[in-house]
Amino acid sequence: MSRKCNNDPNSFCYVCGELTFKKQRRNFTNLVLECYHQCFGFSVAHQDKSWAPHVCCITCVKNLTDWKKGARPMPFAVPMIWTEQRDHVSDCYFCLTDIKGINYKKKNTVIYPNLSSAIRPVSHCKKLPELIPVATMSVENDNLQPSTSGQCVDEDDDFEFEGIVNEPHLITQGDLNDLVRDLNLSKKQSELLGSRLKQWNLLHHNTKVSYFRNRDQHFRTYFSQVGDLVFCNNINEIMKMLDIDFDLSQWRLFIDSSKASLKAVLLHNGNMLPSVPLAHAANMKETYENMKFLLEKINYSTYSFKICGDLKVVALLLGLQLGYTKFCCFLCEWDSRDRTNHYIKKTWPSRASLVPGQKNVQYLPLVQPNNVLLPPLHIKLGLIKNFVKAMNRNGSGFLYLKEKFPKISDAKIKEGIFVGPQIRELIKDSRFEEKLSDIEKSAWKAFKNVVANFLGNHKSNSYRELVSELLLSYQALGCNMSLKIHFLDSHLDFFPDNLGAVSDEHGERFHQDISNMEKRYQGKWSPNMLADYCWTIKRDQPVAKYSRKS
């Protein structure tokens, strides 16, 4: 940047010339450079000069990549044209653009000058029509001069262009089905929407409005009901109905309960495919007998999925006694009462087997211990809980928690009970860190490092050192060692390589998705409800491109 410029050139987008904030700035990738060259007929230039921007905004990146895919035209025919300015008084785009006091909400109020050294983008017209992407492209006239209004002055009435045709599209059955899914409409609402579209002559002649009355009928045969439990009776076939290539190693079974129901659902590792419900029960609690009954009905022994759930569900499936017992770890004989050795002794005797009547084992295990996936979300919740409980109750950091979350009761704050979104909000809050004491700040930074570099999609090469720092800082803060901290202390190798790909957080999202269906059926939870849910996650036109997603 020239020392005489009032504003940094990299505060502006190279393509559109508009003000770009730090979070919206993107560097030029090979794909963006290729799209730029194909779209405008010339390459990005002056990237070795200090008087030109070296970044583009995220909007232009998306516009260029969408243009290359054929999803939408570019909003202008000619981008910003940059040349070296003569002076900083009358010919400098960065000095003459007043951005003082401008924030993201006021971005649209900025007035941009049109200068000889920075020519503003030129809109489409008959001589510069909206083009569709082709393999090779060239610009026939590279001396186009834009007017201050952004419109082309000379228009040739005889000019014809064969490009994108804007004709009305009659909605097919597949289009309407996917639209209903995106809008999350009930059967009655779907039929109403279809009826209105038909009244306005917007439906294809083969599209049936009455289809939605029995839209889930093809899925009903794959669900049965025994007592309060609705379950999938043929996992392989329902995967075929959903057009999913079923690879057993790519799925895990999530079991959990909410206030309304007990659920079992298949989650895809990496969360790239929709979650498939396997069982749902309204009046069943989390007990060993109910877990055994559920696994029998979904024929778990045939598949032996990896199990994902909170530590209560894990204890039930392995036949352990519930609660904070003396031997509550299913991997070793860690003594939760021996606090003198906590944070000191890392290696404890391994559990050779889970024998009922010994070491807090009540029942025969229903799953193999090596099929259990430790839950990163619940471990994160446990870490924040122990951290808050060890904070100084009269300190500014603890008092700030009450100020930041006024809707959370004092009892919950004292116990450190927070949910995932609240933790993410707290991690981003720099004021919270400023109000912590030195020892609290050290533990908080260690917690954030472990969350960012181990408990998510990214696993740092130095994750062992980061976990060790967390344990040392928690010990210095006076945090009691819980079972979740013990897993980090003694069983770090038991965690999978990518915790974000197999996180129990995906299951918590399924709770939110299925809750709309539960409200829709108003307690009449039958096989039809799960069949209807399966209909909503299937796409009739999976490769279709839309200008706006749901």
XYZ file of C-alpha atoms in Angstrom:
550
model
C 0.000 0.000 0.000
C 1.237 3.493 -0.832
C 1.832 5.550 2.293
C -0.213 8.402 0.815
C -3.415 6.369 0.369
C -6.090 6.993 2.969
C -7.419 3.421 2.696
C -5.793 0.052 2.132
C -6.325 -1.167 -1.479
C -7.019 -4.642 -0.102
C -10.095 -3.221 1.592
C -11.699 -3.240 -1.866
C -12.600 -6.084 -4.208
C -10.512 -6.361 -7.375
C -13.522 -7.559 -9.398
C -16.378 -5.239 -8.365
C -14.395 -2.497 -6.600
C -16.670 -2.413 -3.553
C -15.660 -2.194 0.101
C -14.904 -5.645 1.498
C -14.584 -6.451 5.182
C -12.003 -8.908 6.483
C -14.357 -11.885 6.812
C -15.591 -11.424 3.225
C -12.141 -11.191 1.616
C -10.813 -14.125 -0.404
C -7.494 -14.687 -2.153
C -7.443 -15.564 -5.848
C -7.442 -19.325 -6.375
C -6.744 -21.078 -9.665
C -10.469 -21.712 -10.100
C -11.380 -18.048 -9.582
C -8.615 -16.916 -11.944
C -9.876 -19.322 -14.616
C -13.502 -18.217 -14.165
C -12.457 -14.556 -14.362
C -10.536 -15.113 -17.607
C -13.353 -17.084 -19.235
C -16.050 -14.663 -18.135
C -14.392 -11.364 -19.092
C -11.853 -12.454 -21.733
C -8.740 -11.153 -19.968
C -6.751 -12.173 -16.909
C -6.379 -10.716 -13.438
C -3.461 -8.280 -13.595
C -1.283 -5.972 -11.483
C -1.028 -8.433 -8.598
C 2.598 -7.402 -8.120
C 1.662 -3.722 -7.770
C 0.854 -1.935 -4.531
C -1.730 0.334 -6.186
C -4.147 -2.526 -7.068
C -6.220 -4.773 -4.782
C -4.964 -8.339 -4.330
C -8.224 -9.807 -3.009
C -11.793 -10.343 -4.152
C -15.007 -10.419 -2.142
C -16.861 -13.638 -1.374
C -19.843 -12.410 -3.438
C -17.750 -12.134 -6.603
C -16.179 -15.543 -5.938
C -19.638 -17.082 -5.728
C -20.900 -15.167 -8.772
C -17.939 -16.323 -10.878
C -18.143 -19.974 -9.828
C -21.925 -20.019 -10.260
C -21.500 -18.456 -13.700
C -19.064 -21.204 -14.684
C -21.581 -23.843 -13.555
C -24.295 -22.152 -15.593
C -26.361 -21.414 -12.501
C -26.604 -17.636 -12.982
C -25.202 -14.796 -15.161
C -22.675 -12.299 -13.869
C -24.241 -9.022 -12.629
C -21.997 -6.971 -14.938
C -20.335 -7.419 -18.325
C -17.018 -5.657 -17.606
C -15.351 -5.709 -14.157
C -13.288 -3.007 -12.493
C -10.389 -1.822 -14.686
C -7.367 -0.782 -12.602
C -4.416 1.376 -13.717
C -1.838 3.293 -11.739
C -3.193 6.569 -10.386
C -1.658 9.896 -11.351
C -2.036 11.439 -7.888
C -3.815 10.925 -4.570
C -5.947 14.048 -4.771
C -8.020 13.661 -7.911
C -7.216 10.221 -9.354
C -6.908 7.777 -6.420
C -9.865 5.427 -5.930
C -8.743 4.491 -2.415
C -8.311 8.078 -1.223
C -11.510 9.427 -2.764
C -13.759 6.655 -1.427
C -14.968 7.721 2.011
C -15.377 4.639 4.228
C -14.911 6.328 7.590
C -17.495 5.071 10.083
C -18.833 2.489 7.626
C -19.765 -0.915 9.050
C -21.300 -3.983 7.429
C -24.862 -2.661 7.769
C -23.965 0.701 6.192
C -21.901 -0.812 3.382
C -24.513 0.019 0.739
C -24.285 3.736 1.536
C -20.705 4.051 0.234
C -20.372 6.240 -2.887
C -17.680 5.012 -5.296
C -15.962 7.380 -7.769
C -15.502 6.578 -11.472
C -11.914 7.538 -12.347
C -9.471 7.081 -15.185
C -7.352 4.893 -12.898
C -10.329 2.882 -11.601
C -13.163 2.404 -14.094
C -16.316 1.074 -12.481
C -18.002 -2.137 -13.763
C -20.216 -1.892 -16.863
C -23.705 -3.400 -16.809
C -25.136 -5.727 -19.439
C -26.832 -4.367 -22.544
C -27.392 -5.537 -26.123
C -23.741 -5.099 -27.015
C -22.704 -6.713 -23.737
C -25.333 -9.424 -23.201
C -25.516 -11.986 -20.437
C -23.273 -14.816 -21.571
C -23.296 -18.485 -20.744
C -19.957 -20.169 -19.942
C -18.109 -21.820 -22.823
C -14.808 -23.666 -23.122
C -12.954 -20.713 -24.677
C -13.924 -17.078 -24.756
C -12.428 -13.852 -26.048
C -13.398 -10.195 -25.906
C -13.837 -8.596 -29.349
C -13.689 -5.040 -28.066
C -11.472 -4.366 -25.089
C -11.740 -0.571 -25.333
C -15.235 -0.278 -23.903
C -15.726 2.859 -21.817
C -18.474 2.798 -19.198
C -20.748 5.727 -18.541
C -21.203 7.066 -15.016
C -24.677 5.572 -14.902
C -23.300 2.109 -15.576
C -25.436 1.724 -18.764
C -24.178 1.222 -22.319
C -24.617 4.364 -24.464
C -24.523 2.803 -27.928
C -27.079 0.080 -28.495
C -27.416 -1.840 -31.746
C -31.056 -2.738 -32.338
C -30.017 -5.341 -34.911
C -27.772 -7.183 -32.457
C -29.019 -10.662 -31.582
C -27.668 -12.959 -28.908
C -28.450 -16.605 -28.347
C -27.866 -17.290 -24.673
C -30.003 -17.874 -21.615
C -33.710 -17.962 -22.501
C -35.984 -16.569 -19.820
C -39.162 -18.542 -20.419
C -41.718 -19.711 -17.833
C -40.938 -23.144 -16.434
C -43.874 -25.496 -15.846
C -43.379 -27.285 -12.546
C -43.050 -31.052 -12.839
C -43.946 -33.536 -10.110
C -40.302 -33.833 -9.112
C -39.918 -30.044 -8.958
C -42.990 -29.712 -6.763
C -41.965 -32.577 -4.474
C -38.528 -31.076 -3.839
C -40.032 -27.617 -3.313
C -42.376 -29.050 -0.670
C -39.391 -30.693 1.029
C -37.419 -27.444 1.020
C -40.377 -25.565 2.518
C -41.002 -28.354 5.082
C -44.737 -28.455 4.343
C -47.264 -30.889 5.766
C -49.502 -32.981 3.501
C -52.352 -30.471 3.666
C -50.064 -27.507 3.096
C -48.440 -29.300 0.146
C -51.811 -29.951 -1.443
C -52.821 -26.314 -0.940
C -49.625 -25.079 -2.592
C -50.104 -27.444 -5.532
C -53.728 -26.363 -5.922
C -52.779 -22.675 -6.125
C -50.013 -23.351 -8.641
C -52.416 -25.382 -10.757
C -54.975 -22.567 -10.602
C -52.342 -20.180 -11.979
C -51.433 -22.625 -14.793
C -47.899 -23.115 -13.475
C -47.961 -26.927 -13.217
C -46.984 -29.423 -15.875
C -49.966 -31.417 -17.140
C -48.574 -34.629 -15.547
C -48.194 -33.074 -12.073
C -50.772 -34.365 -9.580
C -51.826 -32.274 -6.604
C -53.463 -35.258 -4.875
C -50.113 -37.091 -4.791
C -49.295 -35.615 -1.373
C -52.195 -37.337 0.396
C -50.283 -40.622 0.294
C -46.789 -39.376 -0.395
C -45.247 -41.693 2.222
C -47.018 -44.906 1.205
C -43.902 -46.488 -0.361
C -42.032 -46.159 2.957
C -44.765 -47.457 5.268
C -44.009 -51.141 4.677
C -40.511 -50.685 6.118
C -41.759 -49.599 9.553
C -43.562 -51.689 12.168
C -44.890 -51.020 15.651
C -44.795 -53.129 18.803
C -46.282 -51.363 21.814
C -44.937 -47.820 21.896
C -41.905 -48.630 19.757
C -41.961 -47.851 16.028
C -38.953 -49.389 14.279
C -37.466 -50.097 10.861
C -37.904 -53.752 9.920
C -35.572 -53.777 6.889
C -32.608 -51.408 6.907
C -31.148 -52.547 3.583
C -34.394 -52.020 1.681
C -35.131 -48.593 3.098
C -31.633 -47.493 2.078
C -32.432 -48.631 -1.472
C -35.680 -46.659 -1.371
C -33.685 -43.576 -0.369
C -31.208 -44.186 -3.227
C -28.361 -44.460 -0.730
C -25.378 -46.695 -1.440
C -25.284 -48.429 1.940
C -21.722 -48.987 3.157
C -21.914 -50.248 6.732
C -18.553 -48.744 7.696
C -19.770 -45.253 6.762
C -22.664 -45.163 9.239
C -23.048 -45.075 13.009
C -26.053 -45.613 15.276
C -27.072 -42.695 17.483
C -29.382 -43.447 20.419
C -30.723 -40.687 22.632
C -33.882 -39.387 24.218
C -35.498 -35.972 24.358
C -38.355 -34.705 26.484
C -40.816 -36.202 24.014
C -39.351 -39.517 22.898
C -36.570 -42.080 22.652
C -34.923 -42.254 19.230
C -32.431 -44.336 17.282
C -31.106 -42.963 14.012
C -28.364 -43.821 11.534
C -25.907 -40.960 11.049
C -23.539 -40.763 8.114
C -19.869 -40.342 8.998
C -19.023 -36.870 7.767
C -22.687 -35.827 7.704
C -22.761 -35.819 3.887
C -25.955 -37.900 3.626
C -29.296 -37.464 5.438
C -29.928 -39.114 8.796
C -32.148 -42.205 8.568
C -34.495 -42.930 11.526
C -34.576 -46.543 12.744
C -36.679 -46.367 15.920
C -38.965 -43.968 17.778
C -40.884 -44.407 21.028
C -43.006 -41.897 22.913
C -43.295 -43.457 26.356
C -40.018 -45.352 26.687
C -37.286 -44.215 29.040
C -33.574 -44.901 28.839
C -33.329 -48.245 30.658
C -31.349 -51.416 30.013
C -34.490 -53.404 29.174
C -35.709 -50.809 26.671
C -32.282 -50.604 25.027
C -32.189 -54.379 24.677
C -35.689 -54.408 23.183
C -34.819 -51.624 20.729
C -31.622 -53.316 19.504
C -33.442 -56.606 19.005
C -36.158 -54.995 16.889
C -33.775 -53.179 14.545
C -31.712 -56.399 14.268
C -28.545 -54.755 15.573
C -26.629 -58.043 15.831
C -26.676 -58.348 12.023
C -25.022 -54.972 11.455
C -23.043 -54.205 14.661
C -22.961 -50.486 13.951
C -20.595 -48.202 15.801
C -22.545 -46.638 18.676
C -22.763 -42.902 19.265
C -24.554 -41.360 22.239
C -24.073 -39.681 25.582
C -22.283 -41.495 28.409
C -25.561 -42.548 30.042
C -26.603 -44.421 26.895
C -23.112 -45.923 26.626
C -23.300 -47.151 30.233
C -26.714 -48.753 29.639
C -25.585 -50.502 26.467
C -22.536 -51.891 28.256
C -24.529 -52.991 31.313
C -22.854 -50.584 33.739
C -24.466 -49.154 36.842
C -25.656 -45.596 36.264
C -24.355 -42.593 38.150
C -20.918 -41.471 39.251
C -19.913 -44.878 40.584
C -16.488 -45.981 41.746
C -15.675 -47.853 38.530
C -17.609 -45.920 35.890
C -15.136 -46.257 33.013
C -15.850 -49.104 30.586
C -12.242 -49.217 29.346
C -10.307 -49.486 32.599
C -10.696 -49.769 36.367
C -10.273 -46.062 37.010
C -11.183 -45.273 40.611
C -13.303 -42.130 40.660
C -12.954 -41.943 44.458
C -9.138 -41.940 44.468
C -8.762 -38.193 44.012
C -5.172 -38.137 45.252
C -4.090 -39.984 42.108
C -6.270 -38.017 39.694
C -4.191 -36.021 37.188
C -1.159 -38.021 38.412
C -1.818 -41.662 37.577
C -2.627 -42.063 33.893
C -2.442 -45.832 33.468
C -5.078 -47.892 35.288
C -5.747 -51.654 35.071
C -7.680 -52.462 31.895
C -11.087 -54.116 32.070
C -10.512 -57.639 30.776
C -14.259 -58.194 30.514
C -17.572 -56.802 31.700
C -18.858 -59.383 34.163
C -22.203 -58.713 35.897
C -21.784 -58.256 39.630
C -18.189 -57.045 39.430
C -16.765 -53.520 39.355
C -20.171 -51.781 38.979
C -21.310 -54.015 36.094
C -25.006 -54.908 36.479
C -25.946 -56.631 33.211
C -24.460 -58.375 30.224
C -23.229 -55.845 27.640
C -25.474 -55.347 24.619
C -22.670 -54.059 22.373
C -18.925 -54.551 22.176
C -16.859 -51.832 23.922
C -14.731 -51.336 20.789
C -17.912 -50.353 18.901
C -18.459 -47.339 21.149
C -17.568 -43.869 19.865
C -16.771 -41.384 22.623
C -19.084 -38.343 22.260
C -17.063 -35.163 21.528
C -20.013 -32.815 22.117
C -20.759 -34.210 25.567
C -17.061 -34.201 26.435
C -16.986 -30.536 25.456
C -20.032 -29.897 27.673
C -18.291 -31.712 30.524
C -15.132 -29.652 30.137
C -16.999 -26.339 30.259
C -19.011 -27.591 33.235
C -15.909 -28.426 35.276
C -14.265 -25.158 34.259
C -17.185 -22.980 35.391
C -17.638 -24.897 38.652
C -13.985 -24.233 39.504
C -14.172 -20.485 38.778
C -14.166 -17.883 41.530
C -17.858 -17.189 42.215
C -17.067 -13.583 43.103
C -14.700 -13.040 40.188
C -15.458 -10.792 37.238
C -15.398 -13.748 34.832
C -18.133 -15.671 36.641
C -20.246 -12.527 37.079
C -19.877 -11.824 33.356
C -21.505 -15.188 32.583
C -24.657 -14.011 34.369
C -24.541 -10.773 32.410
C -24.024 -12.490 29.056
C -26.690 -15.169 29.559
C -29.458 -13.439 31.558
C -32.049 -16.054 30.559
C -30.070 -18.907 32.119
C -30.896 -19.507 35.771
C -28.275 -18.920 38.466
C -28.438 -22.595 39.391
C -27.496 -23.684 35.862
C -24.670 -21.162 35.651
C -23.264 -22.323 38.994
C -23.304 -25.902 37.721
C -21.804 -24.891 34.373
C -24.725 -26.224 32.328
C -24.487 -24.776 28.823
C -25.454 -26.023 25.367
C -23.368 -26.132 22.193
C -24.443 -22.778 20.656
C -23.819 -20.974 23.952
C -20.318 -22.457 24.180
C -19.533 -21.385 20.610
C -20.770 -17.888 21.404
C -18.608 -17.758 24.525
C -15.511 -18.919 22.634
C -15.891 -15.990 20.205
C -16.371 -13.455 23.028
C -13.058 -11.673 23.704
C -14.574 -9.735 26.632
C -15.077 -12.946 28.595
C -11.384 -13.797 28.354
C -10.408 -10.287 29.465
C -12.405 -10.658 32.680
C -10.780 -13.944 33.729
C -7.996 -14.208 36.271
C -4.586 -15.416 35.079
C -5.142 -19.019 36.146
C -8.676 -19.043 34.689
C -7.429 -17.484 31.464
C -4.775 -20.182 31.096
C -7.392 -22.939 31.484
C -9.801 -21.173 29.105
C -7.167 -20.816 26.369
C -6.258 -24.483 26.762
C -9.945 -25.427 26.464
C -10.335 -23.385 23.262
C -7.227 -24.992 21.764
C -8.521 -28.503 22.442
C -11.943 -27.650 20.988
C -10.414 -26.154 17.832
C -7.632 -28.691 17.300
C -8.989 -31.994 18.608
C -12.717 -32.164 19.357
C -13.769 -30.976 15.888
C -13.003 -31.682 12.239
C -9.383 -30.564 12.587
C -6.931 -32.755 14.472
C -3.642 -30.983 15.051
C -0.351 -32.857 14.912
C 0.335 -31.503 18.401
C -3.028 -32.565 19.852
C -1.341 -34.596 22.602
C 0.554 -31.538 23.832
C -2.638 -29.454 23.704
C -4.554 -32.018 25.764
C -1.674 -32.175 28.268
C -1.782 -28.383 28.623
C -5.520 -28.589 29.233
C -5.107 -31.193 31.968
C -2.329 -29.233 33.686
C -4.299 -25.979 33.607
C -7.457 -27.713 34.865
C -5.480 -29.271 37.700
C -4.012 -25.878 38.606
C -7.491 -24.335 38.562
C -8.754 -27.014 40.940
C -11.167 -28.810 38.605
C -12.316 -32.188 39.850
C -11.604 -34.977 37.387
C -14.792 -36.275 35.826
C -15.206 -39.333 33.625
C -15.049 -37.118 30.527
C -11.737 -35.587 31.629
C -10.482 -39.090 32.465
C -11.026 -40.177 28.850
C -8.732 -37.345 27.729
C -6.210 -38.196 30.428
C -5.970 -41.978 29.987
C -7.643 -43.023 26.726
C -6.577 -40.499 24.113
C -5.823 -43.297 21.633
C -9.414 -44.568 21.851
C -10.712 -41.445 20.103
C -11.191 -41.670 16.297
C -8.999 -39.655 13.932
C -11.713 -37.158 12.958
C -14.052 -36.436 15.852
C -16.052 -33.938 13.830
C -17.023 -36.619 11.301
C -18.520 -38.904 13.980
C -19.743 -36.287 16.435
C -22.867 -36.821 18.504
C -23.759 -33.230 17.594
C -25.231 -34.528 14.323
C -27.679 -36.550 16.397
C -28.705 -33.475 18.347
C -29.565 -31.821 15.033
C -31.760 -34.800 14.181
C -33.718 -34.080 17.386
C -34.500 -30.636 15.968
C -35.455 -32.013 12.545
C -37.796 -34.720 13.837
C -39.412 -32.365 16.376
C -41.314 -30.609 13.556
C -42.687 -33.956 12.443
C -43.667 -34.821 16.037
C -45.591 -31.555 16.352
C -47.257 -32.189 13.012
C -48.545 -35.604 14.084
C -49.499 -34.298 17.581
C -48.761 -37.411 19.590
C -50.161 -39.860 17.020
C -46.712 -41.271 16.480
C -47.135 -44.302 14.249
C -45.129 -45.893 11.421
C -46.671 -43.236 9.158
C -44.706 -40.491 10.897
C -41.297 -42.089 10.301
C -42.363 -43.003 6.756
C -43.325 -39.374 6.129
C -39.989 -38.217 7.537
C -38.146 -40.572 5.170
C -40.094 -39.076 2.256
C -38.868 -35.599 3.219
C -35.177 -36.575 3.099
C -35.315 -38.132 -0.376
C -34.778 -35.908 -3.423
C -36.585 -36.497 -6.704
C -34.049 -34.349 -8.551
C -30.799 -34.482 -6.546
C -28.697 -32.817 -9.264
C -31.028 -29.866 -9.844
C -29.524 -26.395 -9.359
C -31.469 -23.586 -7.693
C -30.646 -19.908 -7.297
C -31.515 -20.042 -3.596
C -31.356 -22.945 -1.187
C -33.694 -23.607 1.714
